[in-house]
CSV table of N, CA and C in Angstrom, one decimal:
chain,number,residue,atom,x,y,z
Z,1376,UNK,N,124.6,161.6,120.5
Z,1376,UNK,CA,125.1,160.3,120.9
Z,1376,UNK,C,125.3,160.2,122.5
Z,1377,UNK,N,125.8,161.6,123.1
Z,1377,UNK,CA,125.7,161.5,124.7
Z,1377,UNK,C,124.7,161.2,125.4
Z,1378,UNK,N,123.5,161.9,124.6
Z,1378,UNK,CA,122.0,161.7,125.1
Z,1378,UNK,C,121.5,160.5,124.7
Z,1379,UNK,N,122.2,160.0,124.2
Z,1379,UNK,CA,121.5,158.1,124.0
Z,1379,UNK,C,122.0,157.4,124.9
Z,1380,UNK,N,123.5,157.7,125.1
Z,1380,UNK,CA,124.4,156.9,126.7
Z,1380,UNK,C,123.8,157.1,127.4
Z,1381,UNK,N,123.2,158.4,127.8
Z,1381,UNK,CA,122.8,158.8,129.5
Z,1381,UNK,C,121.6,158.0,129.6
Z,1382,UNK,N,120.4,158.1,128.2
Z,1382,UNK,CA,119.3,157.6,128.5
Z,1382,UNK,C,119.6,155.8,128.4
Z,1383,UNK,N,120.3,155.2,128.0
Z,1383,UNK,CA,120.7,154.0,128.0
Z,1383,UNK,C,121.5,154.0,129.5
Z,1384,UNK,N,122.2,154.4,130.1
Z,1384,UNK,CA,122.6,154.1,131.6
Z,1384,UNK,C,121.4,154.6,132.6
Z,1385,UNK,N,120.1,155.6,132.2
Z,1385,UNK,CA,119.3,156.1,132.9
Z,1385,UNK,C,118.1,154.5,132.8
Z,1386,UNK,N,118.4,154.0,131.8
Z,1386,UNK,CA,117.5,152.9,131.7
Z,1386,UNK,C,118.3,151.7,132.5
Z,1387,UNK,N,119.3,150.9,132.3
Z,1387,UNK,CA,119.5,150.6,133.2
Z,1387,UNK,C,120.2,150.3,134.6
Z,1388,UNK,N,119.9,151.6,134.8
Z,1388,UNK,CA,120.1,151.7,136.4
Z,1388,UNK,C,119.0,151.5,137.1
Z,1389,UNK,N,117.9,151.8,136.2
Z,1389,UNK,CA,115.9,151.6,136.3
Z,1389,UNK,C,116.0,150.2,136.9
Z,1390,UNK,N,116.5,149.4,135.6
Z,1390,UNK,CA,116.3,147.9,135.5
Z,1390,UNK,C,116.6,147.0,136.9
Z,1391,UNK,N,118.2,148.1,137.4
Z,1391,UNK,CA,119.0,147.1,138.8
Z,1391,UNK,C,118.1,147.6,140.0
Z,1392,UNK,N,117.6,148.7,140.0
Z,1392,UNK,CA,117.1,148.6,141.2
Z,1392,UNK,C,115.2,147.9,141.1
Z,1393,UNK,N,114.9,147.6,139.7
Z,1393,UNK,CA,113.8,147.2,139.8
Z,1393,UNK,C,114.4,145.5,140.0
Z,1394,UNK,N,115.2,145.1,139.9
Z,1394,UNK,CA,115.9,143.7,139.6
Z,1394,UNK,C,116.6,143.7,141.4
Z,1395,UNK,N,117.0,144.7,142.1
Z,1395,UNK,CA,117.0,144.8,143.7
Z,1395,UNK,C,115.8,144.9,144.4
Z,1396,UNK,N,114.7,145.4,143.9
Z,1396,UNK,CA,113.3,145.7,144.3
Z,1396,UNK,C,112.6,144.0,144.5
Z,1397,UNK,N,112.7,143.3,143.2
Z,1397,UNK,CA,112.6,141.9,142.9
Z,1397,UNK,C,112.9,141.4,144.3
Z,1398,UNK,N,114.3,141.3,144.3
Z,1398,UNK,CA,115.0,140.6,145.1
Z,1398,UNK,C,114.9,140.2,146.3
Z,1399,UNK,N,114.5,141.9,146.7
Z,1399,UNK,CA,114.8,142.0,148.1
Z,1399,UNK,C,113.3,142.8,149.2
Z,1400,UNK,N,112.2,142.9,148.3
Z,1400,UNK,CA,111.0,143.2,148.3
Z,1400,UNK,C,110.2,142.0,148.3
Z,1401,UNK,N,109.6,141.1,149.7
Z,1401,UNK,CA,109.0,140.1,149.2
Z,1401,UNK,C,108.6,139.5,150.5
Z,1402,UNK,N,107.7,138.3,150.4
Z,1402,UNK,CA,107.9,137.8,151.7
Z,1402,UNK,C,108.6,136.4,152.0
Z,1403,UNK,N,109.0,136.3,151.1
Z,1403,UNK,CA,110.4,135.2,151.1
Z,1403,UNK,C,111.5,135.9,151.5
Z,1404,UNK,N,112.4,134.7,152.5
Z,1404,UNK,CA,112.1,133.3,152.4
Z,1404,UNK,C,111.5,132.8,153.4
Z,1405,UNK,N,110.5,133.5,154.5
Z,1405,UNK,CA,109.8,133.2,155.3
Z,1405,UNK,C,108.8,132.8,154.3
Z,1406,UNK,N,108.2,131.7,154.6
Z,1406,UNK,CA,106.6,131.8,153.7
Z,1406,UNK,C,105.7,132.1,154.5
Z,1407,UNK,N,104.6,132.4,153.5
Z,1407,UNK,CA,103.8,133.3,154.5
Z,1407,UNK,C,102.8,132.1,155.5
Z,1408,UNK,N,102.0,132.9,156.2
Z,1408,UNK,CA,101.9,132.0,157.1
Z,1408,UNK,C,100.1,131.4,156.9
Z,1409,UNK,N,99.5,130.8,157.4
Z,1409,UNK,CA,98.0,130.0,156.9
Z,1409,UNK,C,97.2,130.9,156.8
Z,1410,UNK,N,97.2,132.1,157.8
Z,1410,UNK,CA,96.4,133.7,158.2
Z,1410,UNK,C,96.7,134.2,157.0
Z,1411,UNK,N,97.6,134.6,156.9
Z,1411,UNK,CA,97.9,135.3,155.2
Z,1411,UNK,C,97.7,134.8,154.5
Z,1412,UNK,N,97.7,133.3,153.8
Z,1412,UNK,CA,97.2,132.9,153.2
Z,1412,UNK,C,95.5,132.9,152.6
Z,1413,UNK,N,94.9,132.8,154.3
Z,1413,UNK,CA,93.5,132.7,153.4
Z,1413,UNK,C,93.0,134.2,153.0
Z,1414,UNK,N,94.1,135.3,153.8
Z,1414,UNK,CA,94.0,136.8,153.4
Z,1414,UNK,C,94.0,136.9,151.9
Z,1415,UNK,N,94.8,136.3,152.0
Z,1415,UNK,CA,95.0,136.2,150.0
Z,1415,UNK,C,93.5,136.1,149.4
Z,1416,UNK,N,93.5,134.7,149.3
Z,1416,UNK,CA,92.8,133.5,148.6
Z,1416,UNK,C,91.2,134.7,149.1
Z,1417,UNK,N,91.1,135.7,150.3
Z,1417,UNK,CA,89.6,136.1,150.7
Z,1417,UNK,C,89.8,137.5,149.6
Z,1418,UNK,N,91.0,138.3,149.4
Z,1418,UNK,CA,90.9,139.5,149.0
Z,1418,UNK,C,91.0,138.9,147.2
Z,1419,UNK,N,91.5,137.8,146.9
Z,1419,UNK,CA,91.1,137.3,145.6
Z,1419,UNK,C,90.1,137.4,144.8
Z,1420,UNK,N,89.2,136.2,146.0
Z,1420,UNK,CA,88.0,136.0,145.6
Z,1420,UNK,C,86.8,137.3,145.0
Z,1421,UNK,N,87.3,138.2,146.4
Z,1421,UNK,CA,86.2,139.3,146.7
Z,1421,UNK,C,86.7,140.5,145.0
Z,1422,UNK,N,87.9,140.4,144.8
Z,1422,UNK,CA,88.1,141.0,143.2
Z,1422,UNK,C,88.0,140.0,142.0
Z,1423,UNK,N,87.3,139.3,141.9
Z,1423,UNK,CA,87.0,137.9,141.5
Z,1423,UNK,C,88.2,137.2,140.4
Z,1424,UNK,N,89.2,137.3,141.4
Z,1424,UNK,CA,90.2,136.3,140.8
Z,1424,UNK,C,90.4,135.1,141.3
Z,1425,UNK,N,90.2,134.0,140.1
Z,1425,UNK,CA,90.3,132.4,140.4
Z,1425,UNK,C,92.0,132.0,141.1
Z,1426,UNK,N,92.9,132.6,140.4
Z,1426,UNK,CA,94.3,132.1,140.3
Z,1426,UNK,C,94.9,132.8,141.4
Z,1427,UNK,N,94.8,132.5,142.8
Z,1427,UNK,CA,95.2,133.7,143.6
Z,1427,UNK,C,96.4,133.6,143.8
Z,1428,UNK,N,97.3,132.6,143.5
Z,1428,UNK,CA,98.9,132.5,143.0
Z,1428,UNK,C,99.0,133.2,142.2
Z,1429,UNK,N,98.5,133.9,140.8
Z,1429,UNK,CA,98.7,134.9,139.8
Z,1429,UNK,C,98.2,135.8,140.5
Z,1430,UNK,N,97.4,136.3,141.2
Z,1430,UNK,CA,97.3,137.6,142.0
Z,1430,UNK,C,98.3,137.8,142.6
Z,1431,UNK,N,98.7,137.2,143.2
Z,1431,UNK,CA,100.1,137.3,144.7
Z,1431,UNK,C,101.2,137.8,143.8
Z,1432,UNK,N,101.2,136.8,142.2
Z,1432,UNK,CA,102.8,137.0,142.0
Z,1432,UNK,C,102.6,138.9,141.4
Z,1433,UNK,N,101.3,139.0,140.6
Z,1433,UNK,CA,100.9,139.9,139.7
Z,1433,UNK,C,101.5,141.3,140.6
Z,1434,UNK,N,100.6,141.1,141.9
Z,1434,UNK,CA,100.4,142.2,143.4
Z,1434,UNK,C,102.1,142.2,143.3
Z,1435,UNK,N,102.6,141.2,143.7
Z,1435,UNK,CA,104.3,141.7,144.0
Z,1435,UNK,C,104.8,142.4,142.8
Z,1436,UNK,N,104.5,142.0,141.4
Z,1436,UNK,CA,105.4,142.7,140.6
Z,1436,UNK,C,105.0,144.2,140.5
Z,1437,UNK,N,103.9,144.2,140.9
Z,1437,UNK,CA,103.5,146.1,140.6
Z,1437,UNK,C,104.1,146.7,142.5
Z,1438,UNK,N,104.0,146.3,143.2
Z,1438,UNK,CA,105.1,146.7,144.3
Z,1438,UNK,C,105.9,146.9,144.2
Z,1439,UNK,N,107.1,145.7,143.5
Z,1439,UNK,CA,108.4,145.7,142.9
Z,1439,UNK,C,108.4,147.0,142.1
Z,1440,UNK,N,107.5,147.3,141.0
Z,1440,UNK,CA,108.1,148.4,140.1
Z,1440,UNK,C,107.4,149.6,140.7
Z,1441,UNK,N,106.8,149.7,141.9
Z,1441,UNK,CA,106.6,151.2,142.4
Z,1441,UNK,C,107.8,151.2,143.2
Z,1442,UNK,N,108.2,150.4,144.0
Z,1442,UNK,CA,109.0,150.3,144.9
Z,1442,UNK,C,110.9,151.2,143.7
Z,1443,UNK,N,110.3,150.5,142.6
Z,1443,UNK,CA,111.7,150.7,141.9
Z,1443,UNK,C,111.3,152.3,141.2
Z,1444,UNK,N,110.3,152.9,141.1
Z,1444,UNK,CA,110.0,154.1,140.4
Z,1444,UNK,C,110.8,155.5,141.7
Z,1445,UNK,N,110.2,154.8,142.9
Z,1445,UNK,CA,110.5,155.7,143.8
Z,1445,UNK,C,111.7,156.0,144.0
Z,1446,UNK,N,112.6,154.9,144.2
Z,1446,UNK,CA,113.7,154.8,144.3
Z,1446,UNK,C,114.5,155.4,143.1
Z,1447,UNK,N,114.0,155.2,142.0
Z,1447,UNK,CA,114.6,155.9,141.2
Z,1447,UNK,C,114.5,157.7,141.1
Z,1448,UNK,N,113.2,158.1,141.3
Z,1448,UNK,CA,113.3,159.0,141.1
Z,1448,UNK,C,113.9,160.1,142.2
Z,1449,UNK,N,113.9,159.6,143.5
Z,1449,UNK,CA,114.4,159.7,144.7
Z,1449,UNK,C,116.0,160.1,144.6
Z,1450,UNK,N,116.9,159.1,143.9
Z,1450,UNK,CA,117.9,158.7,143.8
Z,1450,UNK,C,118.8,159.9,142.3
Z,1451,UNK,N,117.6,160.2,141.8
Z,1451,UNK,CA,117.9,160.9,140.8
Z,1451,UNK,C,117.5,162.4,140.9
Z,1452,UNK,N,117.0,162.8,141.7
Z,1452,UNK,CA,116.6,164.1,142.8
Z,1452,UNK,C,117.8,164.3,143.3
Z,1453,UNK,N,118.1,163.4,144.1
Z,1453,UNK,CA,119.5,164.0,145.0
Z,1453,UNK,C,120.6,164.2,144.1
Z,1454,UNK,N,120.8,163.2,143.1
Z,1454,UNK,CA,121.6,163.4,142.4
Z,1454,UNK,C,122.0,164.8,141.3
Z,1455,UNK,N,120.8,165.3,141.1
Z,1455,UNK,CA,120.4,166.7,140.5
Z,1455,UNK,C,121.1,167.6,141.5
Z,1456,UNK,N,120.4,167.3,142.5
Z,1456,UNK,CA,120.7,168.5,143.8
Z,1456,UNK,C,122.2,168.4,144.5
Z,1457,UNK,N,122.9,167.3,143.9
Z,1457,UNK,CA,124.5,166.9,144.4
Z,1457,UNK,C,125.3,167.9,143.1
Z,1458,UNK,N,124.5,167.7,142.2
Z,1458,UNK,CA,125.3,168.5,140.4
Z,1458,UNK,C,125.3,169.9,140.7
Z,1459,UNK,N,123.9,170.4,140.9
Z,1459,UNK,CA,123.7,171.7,141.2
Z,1459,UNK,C,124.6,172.3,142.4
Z,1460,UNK,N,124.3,171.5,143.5
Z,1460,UNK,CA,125.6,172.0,144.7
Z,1460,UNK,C,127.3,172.1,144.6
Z,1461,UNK,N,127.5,171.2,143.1
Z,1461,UNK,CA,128.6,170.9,143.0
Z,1461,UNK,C,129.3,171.7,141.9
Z,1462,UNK,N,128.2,172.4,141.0
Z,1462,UNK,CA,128.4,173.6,140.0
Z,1462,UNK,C,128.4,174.7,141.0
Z,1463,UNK,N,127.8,175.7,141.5
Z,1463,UNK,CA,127.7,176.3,142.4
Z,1463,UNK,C,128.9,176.6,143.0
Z,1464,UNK,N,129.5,175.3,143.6
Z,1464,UNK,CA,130.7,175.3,144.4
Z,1464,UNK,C,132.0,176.3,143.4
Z,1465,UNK,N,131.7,175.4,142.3
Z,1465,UNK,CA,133.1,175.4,141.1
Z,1465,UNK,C,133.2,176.8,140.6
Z,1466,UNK,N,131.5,177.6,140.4
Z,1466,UNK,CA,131.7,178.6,140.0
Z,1466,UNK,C,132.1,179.9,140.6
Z,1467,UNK,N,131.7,179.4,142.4
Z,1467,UNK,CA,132.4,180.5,143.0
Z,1467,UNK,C,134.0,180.5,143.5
């Protein structure tokens, strides 16, 4: 049952920083600007997508969840290496 909590809070702690990744990962609320735009609409075309609004949003969400893998795994590295430094401590 412990191992269902941890992997149930290991899941979403995933979710908030993929839901901060969202948030705060983007190019809003500046919009972008006519240069970037036709950047879009030219790197669309050339991978032959019609909908370059579904590209842009598609492109951000797979940013958003690398952006959130890293962080996670990053975040859960140190935290390993904070446990480990902190057993260590206790046993000597």
């Amino acid at each position: 049952m412990v191992t269902l909590a941890h992997r149930f809070c290991k899941l979403v702690f995933f979710f908030a920083l993929f839901f901060l990744s969202v948030r705060y990962v983007h190019t809003y609320p500046s919009p972008m600007t006519l240069e970037q735009q036709q950047i879009l609409i030219e790197v669309s075309e050339k991978l032959g997508v019609t909908d370059y609004e579904l590209f842009y949003i598609g492109t951000m969400i797979a940013v958003d969840f690398i952006v959130a893998i890293v962080l996670y795994v990053t975040i859960m590295k140190i935290w390993q290496g904070y446990r480990l430094k902190q057993r260590s401590t206790l046993e000597h």
